[in-house]
Every structure is written in C-alpha cells, then in structure tokens.
C-alpha cells in the first residue's frame, strides 16, 4: 500500500490466487451470499470493506503488511497466545485462522472502544481482607495503559458504528440498531461452526459466542441473526 491506512483508503475486493507453499494454491473468496455465490465488488474503501465484513480486502492488507506485523499487533492488543511456529501461518491468519478465546477477542476490541487504552480483563470484582477493607478494586478503579494512538482507535470505533446504523449498513443494520450510536463487529468461522458478535457503547462492551458443544455445524443461524441480535437485546 505504501502509505498509512485511513478509513478512505481504497482496497481491492477482487479474487486472487497465490502459492501457499504446498502443491495447492490459496484462492480465497468472500463469504457466500444466500444464493451460494461469493461477490466481488472491485475497489472499495477501507470503511466499506470492514462494514461489510469482506475477506478479500482484509487479505490485501495482510499481503501488504505481512503476517508477522499482524501477529505483533495482536500481541500489542493483549492477545498473547502461543502460536507455535509462525511459518505455519499464511494470509488466512488475517481472517482468523489463529484460534482465539472469546475473552481474547473481547479484550482486544476493548482497546478500540476505550480509545486506545487497554485494561487487562479479570474475573475478580474486588478483593477484601478479613476486616472488610478493600485491598484491590478491579471494578471501579481499573488500571489501564495506552497501547495504540487515540486517533487510530477513534477512527476504527467510528467505522464499527456503521454496523448498527440501518442507513449505513444495509446488510444487517436493521437487526442490530439500538436507537443510538454503538460499535459492533460480527464473525463467522467456516461451516458455521462458530458465530460471534462484539458490541460496545461508551459505558459497556459485550462479547457473545454461539456454537454447538460438539463443534458441529449450526443451521439456520448467522452471526447477525444470532449473537448480534442477542447483543442488541
């Protein structure tokens, strides 16, 4: 790309094939529509690409910056998983090929919602001693540290607000609007084994995952119709 990405940066929503280091070639597509076909939209802005959850523009960014840079950014956002040998991961890492827990994804989106300041997630509300004195208060006085520039977080949060605005997101804005601005991102794994949604207002961020306990394919449910609607409620 040769220059910093902005919300108006033009990305290519165009199919391509490349070697993945084996006998097979990597030929990704966007998620199929209701008719079973994957669309190609040609040049789109960064904002449009993220709003419509398109795979190909995300992969074009990955091709430009490299998987190592993505992994470093993921770590910066607080997701410190043991990925093993990094050479085992290709461009598909940009689409979620690296396994993550819901707490990982939710806490990473919290950095965006909190204007670039990360607060380590905890399941502890507060700690008191035997005399009833509060020793540590994780709820009302969380400790945070800045990990990305506030301006970058603001732009990303502003893009994610499109997903709950029926006037901006014709795909599922009507499903997810809460009547006021809110950020939202949905995700779906292959074969509908997992669907999730992470949404936030200035006061609260919530992550929701849905899937079958035996990891089998779900039917009749999508990330917008399942976890996104539950988030809305």
PDB file of C-alpha atoms in Angstrom:
ATOM      1  CA  UNK A   1       0.000   0.000   0.000  1.00  0.00           C
ATOM      2  CA  UNK A   2       2.976   2.309   0.623  1.00  0.00           C
ATOM      3  CA  UNK A   3       1.166   4.746   2.916  1.00  0.00           C
ATOM      4  CA  UNK A   4      -0.793   4.743   6.198  1.00  0.00           C
ATOM      5  CA  UNK A   5      -4.262   3.220   6.045  1.00  0.00           C
ATOM      6  CA  UNK A   6      -7.225   5.507   6.605  1.00  0.00           C
ATOM      7  CA  UNK A   7     -10.972   4.974   6.501  1.00  0.00           C
ATOM      8  CA  UNK A   8     -10.961   6.172   2.888  1.00  0.00           C
ATOM      9  CA  UNK A   9      -8.015   4.057   1.676  1.00  0.00           C
ATOM     10  CA  UNK A  10      -9.015   2.112  -1.444  1.00  0.00           C
ATOM     11  CA  UNK A  11      -8.667  -1.679  -1.167  1.00  0.00           C
ATOM     12  CA  UNK A  12      -9.305  -4.292  -3.844  1.00  0.00           C
ATOM     13  CA  UNK A  13     -12.233  -6.618  -3.351  1.00  0.00           C
ATOM     14  CA  UNK A  14     -11.001  -8.856  -6.158  1.00  0.00           C
ATOM     15  CA  UNK A  15     -10.298 -12.597  -6.097  1.00  0.00           C
ATOM     16  CA  UNK A  16      -6.706 -13.801  -6.474  1.00  0.00           C
ATOM     17  CA  UNK A  17      -4.655 -16.978  -6.190  1.00  0.00           C
ATOM     18  CA  UNK A  18      -1.180 -17.413  -4.730  1.00  0.00           C
ATOM     19  CA  UNK A  19       1.122 -20.199  -3.636  1.00  0.00           C
ATOM     20  CA  UNK A  20       0.755 -21.317  -0.036  1.00  0.00           C
ATOM     21  CA  UNK A  21       3.999 -23.270  -0.013  1.00  0.00           C
ATOM     22  CA  UNK A  22       2.403 -26.578  -0.940  1.00  0.00           C
ATOM     23  CA  UNK A  23       1.150 -28.211  -4.105  1.00  0.00           C
ATOM     24  CA  UNK A  24      -2.153 -26.394  -3.733  1.00  0.00           C
ATOM     25  CA  UNK A  25      -2.735 -22.704  -4.347  1.00  0.00           C
ATOM     26  CA  UNK A  26      -4.526 -20.393  -1.936  1.00  0.00           C
ATOM     27  CA  UNK A  27      -7.562 -18.907  -3.708  1.00  0.00           C
ATOM     28  CA  UNK A  28      -9.723 -17.138  -1.100  1.00  0.00           C
ATOM     29  CA  UNK A  29     -13.213 -15.763  -1.649  1.00  0.00           C
ATOM     30  CA  UNK A  30     -15.655 -13.599   0.238  1.00  0.00           C
ATOM     31  CA  UNK A  31     -18.258 -15.369   2.339  1.00  0.00           C
ATOM     32  CA  UNK A  32     -21.012 -16.769   0.088  1.00  0.00           C
ATOM     33  CA  UNK A  33     -24.309 -14.926  -0.150  1.00  0.00           C
ATOM     34  CA  UNK A  34     -27.726 -16.503   0.275  1.00  0.00           C
ATOM     35  CA  UNK A  35     -27.569 -17.799  -3.293  1.00  0.00           C
ATOM     36  CA  UNK A  36     -24.311 -19.597  -2.580  1.00  0.00           C
ATOM     37  CA  UNK A  37     -22.142 -17.301  -4.699  1.00  0.00           C
ATOM     38  CA  UNK A  38     -19.324 -15.066  -3.443  1.00  0.00           C
ATOM     39  CA  UNK A  39     -19.395 -11.480  -4.659  1.00  0.00           C
ATOM     40  CA  UNK A  40     -16.539  -9.300  -5.856  1.00  0.00           C
ATOM     41  CA  UNK A  41     -17.052  -5.559  -5.583  1.00  0.00           C
ATOM     42  CA  UNK A  42     -13.824  -4.244  -7.092  1.00  0.00           C
ATOM     43  CA  UNK A  43     -12.219  -1.189  -5.437  1.00  0.00           C
ATOM     44  CA  UNK A  44     -13.798  -0.274  -2.094  1.00  0.00           C
ATOM     45  CA  UNK A  45     -12.832   1.968   0.788  1.00  0.00           C
ATOM     46  CA  UNK A  46     -11.395   0.532   3.977  1.00  0.00           C
ATOM     47  CA  UNK A  47     -14.592   1.664   5.709  1.00  0.00           C
ATOM     48  CA  UNK A  48     -16.860  -0.174   3.280  1.00  0.00           C
ATOM     49  CA  UNK A  49     -14.738  -3.301   3.413  1.00  0.00           C
ATOM     50  CA  UNK A  50     -14.863  -3.564   7.185  1.00  0.00           C
ATOM     51  CA  UNK A  51     -18.517  -2.603   7.358  1.00  0.00           C
ATOM     52  CA  UNK A  52     -19.445  -5.454   5.013  1.00  0.00           C
ATOM     53  CA  UNK A  53     -17.007  -7.969   6.584  1.00  0.00           C
ATOM     54  CA  UNK A  54     -15.315  -8.690   3.257  1.00  0.00           C
ATOM     55  CA  UNK A  55     -12.465 -11.197   3.245  1.00  0.00           C
ATOM     56  CA  UNK A  56     -10.590 -10.112   0.129  1.00  0.00           C
ATOM     57  CA  UNK A  57      -9.821  -6.507   1.175  1.00  0.00           C
ATOM     58  CA  UNK A  58      -8.618  -7.772   4.565  1.00  0.00           C
ATOM     59  CA  UNK A  59      -6.289 -10.172   2.781  1.00  0.00           C
ATOM     60  CA  UNK A  60      -4.990  -7.375   0.556  1.00  0.00           C
ATOM     61  CA  UNK A  61      -3.930  -5.548   3.718  1.00  0.00           C
ATOM     62  CA  UNK A  62      -2.313  -8.738   5.013  1.00  0.00           C
ATOM     63  CA  UNK A  63      -0.362  -9.122   1.779  1.00  0.00           C
ATOM     64  CA  UNK A  64       0.930  -5.568   2.153  1.00  0.00           C
ATOM     65  CA  UNK A  65       1.952  -5.614   5.836  1.00  0.00           C
ATOM     66  CA  UNK A  66       2.745  -9.315   6.331  1.00  0.00           C
ATOM     67  CA  UNK A  67       1.515 -11.870   8.837  1.00  0.00           C
ATOM     68  CA  UNK A  68       4.307 -11.090  11.325  1.00  0.00           C
ATOM     69  CA  UNK A  69       3.103  -7.497  11.591  1.00  0.00           C
ATOM     70  CA  UNK A  70      -0.442  -8.691  12.242  1.00  0.00           C
ATOM     71  CA  UNK A  71       0.740 -11.055  14.969  1.00  0.00           C
ATOM     72  CA  UNK A  72       2.729  -8.272  16.603  1.00  0.00           C
ATOM     73  CA  UNK A  73      -0.338  -6.024  16.576  1.00  0.00           C
ATOM     74  CA  UNK A  74      -2.459  -8.809  18.037  1.00  0.00           C
ATOM     75  CA  UNK A  75       0.084  -9.129  20.853  1.00  0.00           C
ATOM     76  CA  UNK A  76       0.058  -5.363  21.356  1.00  0.00           C
ATOM     77  CA  UNK A  77      -3.691  -5.574  21.895  1.00  0.00           C
ATOM     78  CA  UNK A  78      -3.080  -8.032  24.715  1.00  0.00           C
ATOM     79  CA  UNK A  79      -3.680 -11.379  22.966  1.00  0.00           C
ATOM     80  CA  UNK A  80      -0.564 -13.320  23.910  1.00  0.00           C
ATOM     81  CA  UNK A  81      -1.306 -16.807  22.664  1.00  0.00           C
ATOM     82  CA  UNK A  82       1.375 -19.362  21.897  1.00  0.00           C
ATOM     83  CA  UNK A  83       1.004 -19.555  18.121  1.00  0.00           C
ATOM     84  CA  UNK A  84       3.850 -22.022  17.784  1.00  0.00           C
ATOM     85  CA  UNK A  85       5.894 -21.863  14.597  1.00  0.00           C
ATOM     86  CA  UNK A  86       4.819 -18.663  12.824  1.00  0.00           C
ATOM     87  CA  UNK A  87       5.876 -20.078   9.490  1.00  0.00           C
ATOM     88  CA  UNK A  88       2.885 -22.417   9.716  1.00  0.00           C
ATOM     89  CA  UNK A  89       0.521 -19.473   9.250  1.00  0.00           C
ATOM     90  CA  UNK A  90      -0.271 -17.825   5.960  1.00  0.00           C
ATOM     91  CA  UNK A  91      -2.515 -14.969   4.886  1.00  0.00           C
ATOM     92  CA  UNK A  92      -5.563 -16.723   6.313  1.00  0.00           C
ATOM     93  CA  UNK A  93      -4.355 -15.624   9.762  1.00  0.00           C
ATOM     94  CA  UNK A  94      -5.808 -12.227   8.848  1.00  0.00           C
ATOM     95  CA  UNK A  95      -9.243 -13.870   8.660  1.00  0.00           C
ATOM     96  CA  UNK A  96      -8.994 -15.677  11.982  1.00  0.00           C
ATOM     97  CA  UNK A  97      -7.001 -18.830  11.233  1.00  0.00           C
ATOM     98  CA  UNK A  98      -5.290 -18.463  14.622  1.00  0.00           C
ATOM     99  CA  UNK A  99      -7.531 -19.881  17.329  1.00  0.00           C
ATOM    100  CA  UNK A 100      -8.657 -17.403  19.976  1.00  0.00           C
ATOM    101  CA  UNK A 101     -10.901 -17.445  23.010  1.00  0.00           C
ATOM    102  CA  UNK A 102     -13.884 -15.129  23.406  1.00  0.00           C
ATOM    103  CA  UNK A 103     -12.105 -13.341  26.264  1.00  0.00           C
ATOM    104  CA  UNK A 104      -9.150 -12.671  23.941  1.00  0.00           C
ATOM    105  CA  UNK A 105     -11.293 -11.117  21.206  1.00  0.00           C
ATOM    106  CA  UNK A 106     -13.451  -9.164  23.627  1.00  0.00           C
ATOM    107  CA  UNK A 107     -10.497  -7.683  25.498  1.00  0.00           C
ATOM    108  CA  UNK A 108      -8.822  -6.710  22.210  1.00  0.00           C
ATOM    109  CA  UNK A 109     -11.908  -4.849  20.988  1.00  0.00           C
ATOM    110  CA  UNK A 110     -11.962  -3.120  24.364  1.00  0.00           C
ATOM    111  CA  UNK A 111      -8.791  -1.296  23.321  1.00  0.00           C
ATOM    112  CA  UNK A 112     -10.681   0.230  20.396  1.00  0.00           C
ATOM    113  CA  UNK A 113     -13.750   1.045  22.494  1.00  0.00           C
ATOM    114  CA  UNK A 114     -11.554   2.609  25.198  1.00  0.00           C
ATOM    115  CA  UNK A 115      -9.801   4.925  22.741  1.00  0.00           C
ATOM    116  CA  UNK A 116      -6.534   3.002  22.710  1.00  0.00           C
ATOM    117  CA  UNK A 117      -6.146   2.247  26.413  1.00  0.00           C
ATOM    118  CA  UNK A 118      -6.002  -1.430  27.363  1.00  0.00           C
ATOM    119  CA  UNK A 119      -7.396  -2.717  30.647  1.00  0.00           C
ATOM    120  CA  UNK A 120      -6.394  -6.287  31.484  1.00  0.00           C
ATOM    121  CA  UNK A 121      -9.501  -8.465  31.765  1.00  0.00           C
ATOM    122  CA  UNK A 122     -10.245 -10.041  35.123  1.00  0.00           C
ATOM    123  CA  UNK A 123     -12.965 -12.204  36.590  1.00  0.00           C
ATOM    124  CA  UNK A 124     -12.377 -10.677  40.030  1.00  0.00           C
ATOM    125  CA  UNK A 125     -14.621  -7.778  41.100  1.00  0.00           C
ATOM    126  CA  UNK A 126     -12.667  -6.759  44.189  1.00  0.00           C
ATOM    127  CA  UNK A 127     -10.532  -8.214  46.977  1.00  0.00           C
ATOM    128  CA  UNK A 128     -11.250  -7.572  50.652  1.00  0.00           C
ATOM    129  CA  UNK A 129      -9.325  -8.581  53.756  1.00  0.00           C
ATOM    130  CA  UNK A 130     -10.795 -10.270  56.829  1.00  0.00           C
ATOM    131  CA  UNK A 131     -11.679  -6.886  58.309  1.00  0.00           C
ATOM    132  CA  UNK A 132     -13.794  -5.966  55.307  1.00  0.00           C
ATOM    133  CA  UNK A 133     -11.307  -3.460  53.925  1.00  0.00           C
ATOM    134  CA  UNK A 134     -10.978  -3.337  50.152  1.00  0.00           C
ATOM    135  CA  UNK A 135      -7.447  -4.333  49.220  1.00  0.00           C
ATOM    136  CA  UNK A 136      -7.868  -4.226  45.440  1.00  0.00           C
ATOM    137  CA  UNK A 137     -10.734  -2.753  43.444  1.00  0.00           C
ATOM    138  CA  UNK A 138     -10.786  -4.047  39.872  1.00  0.00           C
ATOM    139  CA  UNK A 139     -14.282  -2.796  39.041  1.00  0.00           C
ATOM    140  CA  UNK A 140     -14.419   0.931  39.744  1.00  0.00           C
ATOM    141  CA  UNK A 141     -10.666   1.647  39.520  1.00  0.00           C
ATOM    142  CA  UNK A 142      -9.246  -0.455  36.673  1.00  0.00           C
ATOM    143  CA  UNK A 143      -5.617   0.090  35.728  1.00  0.00           C
ATOM    144  CA  UNK A 144      -5.010   0.818  32.056  1.00  0.00           C
ATOM    145  CA  UNK A 145      -2.132   1.532  29.707  1.00  0.00           C
ATOM    146  CA  UNK A 146      -2.118   3.108  26.277  1.00  0.00           C
ATOM    147  CA  UNK A 147      -1.236   0.657  23.514  1.00  0.00           C
ATOM    148  CA  UNK A 148      -2.410   2.491  20.366  1.00  0.00           C
ATOM    149  CA  UNK A 149      -2.903   6.120  19.433  1.00  0.00           C
ATOM    150  CA  UNK A 150      -6.297   7.515  20.446  1.00  0.00           C
ATOM    151  CA  UNK A 151      -6.842   8.887  16.934  1.00  0.00           C
ATOM    152  CA  UNK A 152      -6.492   5.437  15.381  1.00  0.00           C
ATOM    153  CA  UNK A 153      -8.877   3.911  17.916  1.00  0.00           C
ATOM    154  CA  UNK A 154     -11.393   6.692  17.285  1.00  0.00           C
ATOM    155  CA  UNK A 155     -11.437   6.076  13.536  1.00  0.00           C
ATOM    156  CA  UNK A 156     -11.842   2.319  13.986  1.00  0.00           C
ATOM    157  CA  UNK A 157     -14.647   2.783  16.524  1.00  0.00           C
ATOM    158  CA  UNK A 158     -16.358   5.233  14.183  1.00  0.00           C
ATOM    159  CA  UNK A 159     -16.243   2.674  11.343  1.00  0.00           C
ATOM    160  CA  UNK A 160     -17.699  -0.026  13.591  1.00  0.00           C
ATOM    161  CA  UNK A 161     -20.622   2.262  14.436  1.00  0.00           C
ATOM    162  CA  UNK A 162     -21.789   1.843  10.838  1.00  0.00           C
ATOM    163  CA  UNK A 163     -22.721  -1.760  11.625  1.00  0.00           C
ATOM    164  CA  UNK A 164     -25.562  -0.697  13.901  1.00  0.00           C
ATOM    165  CA  UNK A 165     -26.813   2.093  11.627  1.00  0.00           C
ATOM    166  CA  UNK A 166     -29.518   0.999   9.133  1.00  0.00           C
ATOM    167  CA  UNK A 167     -28.640   3.980   6.942  1.00  0.00           C
ATOM    168  CA  UNK A 168     -25.018   2.811   6.626  1.00  0.00           C
ATOM    169  CA  UNK A 169     -25.185  -0.983   6.798  1.00  0.00           C
ATOM    170  CA  UNK A 170     -27.895  -2.373   4.567  1.00  0.00           C
ATOM    171  CA  UNK A 171     -26.831  -5.961   5.325  1.00  0.00           C
ATOM    172  CA  UNK A 172     -27.866  -6.156   8.973  1.00  0.00           C
ATOM    173  CA  UNK A 173     -28.159  -2.622  10.335  1.00  0.00           C
ATOM    174  CA  UNK A 174     -31.877  -3.146  10.910  1.00  0.00           C
ATOM    175  CA  UNK A 175     -31.091  -6.228  13.027  1.00  0.00           C
ATOM    176  CA  UNK A 176     -28.573  -4.524  15.282  1.00  0.00           C
ATOM    177  CA  UNK A 177     -29.650  -0.918  15.832  1.00  0.00           C
ATOM    178  CA  UNK A 178     -30.255   0.069  19.456  1.00  0.00           C
ATOM    179  CA  UNK A 179     -31.526   3.538  18.625  1.00  0.00           C
ATOM    180  CA  UNK A 180     -28.244   5.305  19.359  1.00  0.00           C
ATOM    181  CA  UNK A 181     -24.634   5.016  18.150  1.00  0.00           C
ATOM    182  CA  UNK A 182     -22.877   1.774  19.072  1.00  0.00           C
ATOM    183  CA  UNK A 183     -19.937  -0.152  17.640  1.00  0.00           C
ATOM    184  CA  UNK A 184     -20.318  -3.763  16.521  1.00  0.00           C
ATOM    185  CA  UNK A 185     -18.369  -6.455  14.694  1.00  0.00           C
ATOM    186  CA  UNK A 186     -19.569  -9.931  13.854  1.00  0.00           C
ATOM    187  CA  UNK A 187     -17.596 -13.011  12.876  1.00  0.00           C
ATOM    188  CA  UNK A 188     -18.250 -16.440  11.411  1.00  0.00           C
ATOM    189  CA  UNK A 189     -15.971 -19.458  11.062  1.00  0.00           C
ATOM    190  CA  UNK A 190     -16.075 -21.971   8.231  1.00  0.00           C
ATOM    191  CA  UNK A 191     -19.131 -24.203   8.045  1.00  0.00           C
ATOM    192  CA  UNK A 192     -20.975 -22.065  10.606  1.00  0.00           C
ATOM    193  CA  UNK A 193     -19.269 -23.845  13.489  1.00  0.00           C
ATOM    194  CA  UNK A 194     -18.883 -20.600  15.424  1.00  0.00           C
ATOM    195  CA  UNK A 195     -20.646 -17.252  15.213  1.00  0.00           C
ATOM    196  CA  UNK A 196     -19.883 -14.311  17.431  1.00  0.00           C
ATOM    197  CA  UNK A 197     -20.525 -10.617  17.941  1.00  0.00           C
ATOM    198  CA  UNK A 198     -18.748  -7.960  19.965  1.00  0.00           C
ATOM    199  CA  UNK A 199     -20.533  -4.674  20.514  1.00  0.00           C
ATOM    200  CA  UNK A 200     -19.987  -1.602  22.631  1.00  0.00           C
ATOM    201  CA  UNK A 201     -21.325   1.726  23.806  1.00  0.00           C
ATOM    202  CA  UNK A 202     -19.211   4.189  25.822  1.00  0.00           C
ATOM    203  CA  UNK A 203     -20.442   2.506  29.023  1.00  0.00           C
ATOM    204  CA  UNK A 204     -20.234  -1.216  28.241  1.00  0.00           C
ATOM    205  CA  UNK A 205     -18.665  -3.754  25.891  1.00  0.00           C
ATOM    206  CA  UNK A 206     -20.085  -7.245  25.448  1.00  0.00           C
ATOM    207  CA  UNK A 207     -18.817 -10.292  23.580  1.00  0.00           C
ATOM    208  CA  UNK A 208     -21.134 -13.155  22.600  1.00  0.00           C
ATOM    209  CA  UNK A 209     -20.287 -16.547  21.087  1.00  0.00           C
ATOM    210  CA  UNK A 210     -22.699 -19.197  19.833  1.00  0.00           C
ATOM    211  CA  UNK A 211     -21.907 -22.705  18.701  1.00  0.00           C
ATOM    212  CA  UNK A 212     -22.614 -26.368  19.311  1.00  0.00           C
ATOM    213  CA  UNK A 213     -20.788 -28.089  22.150  1.00  0.00           C
ATOM    214  CA  UNK A 214     -19.570 -30.829  19.800  1.00  0.00           C
ATOM    215  CA  UNK A 215     -18.273 -28.247  17.268  1.00  0.00           C
ATOM    216  CA  UNK A 216     -20.769 -29.428  14.658  1.00  0.00           C
ATOM    217  CA  UNK A 217     -22.207 -27.137  12.002  1.00  0.00           C
ATOM    218  CA  UNK A 218     -25.115 -24.930  13.000  1.00  0.00           C
ATOM    219  CA  UNK A 219     -28.109 -24.458  10.737  1.00  0.00           C
ATOM    220  CA  UNK A 220     -30.466 -21.556  10.286  1.00  0.00           C
ATOM    221  CA  UNK A 221     -28.348 -19.080  12.239  1.00  0.00           C
ATOM    222  CA  UNK A 222     -25.857 -16.379  11.300  1.00  0.00           C
ATOM    223  CA  UNK A 223     -23.696 -14.010  13.304  1.00  0.00           C
ATOM    224  CA  UNK A 224     -26.149 -11.175  12.633  1.00  0.00           C
ATOM    225  CA  UNK A 225     -29.309 -13.130  13.414  1.00  0.00           C
ATOM    226  CA  UNK A 226     -27.857 -14.923  16.466  1.00  0.00           C
ATOM    227  CA  UNK A 227     -25.234 -13.233  18.663  1.00  0.00           C
ATOM    228  CA  UNK A 228     -25.699  -9.760  17.167  1.00  0.00           C
ATOM    229  CA  UNK A 229     -29.427  -9.761  17.952  1.00  0.00           C
ATOM    230  CA  UNK A 230     -28.725 -11.120  21.451  1.00  0.00           C
ATOM    231  CA  UNK A 231     -26.194  -8.308  21.914  1.00  0.00           C
ATOM    232  CA  UNK A 232     -28.830  -5.793  20.796  1.00  0.00           C
ATOM    233  CA  UNK A 233     -31.285  -7.083  23.386  1.00  0.00           C
TER     234      UNK A 233
END
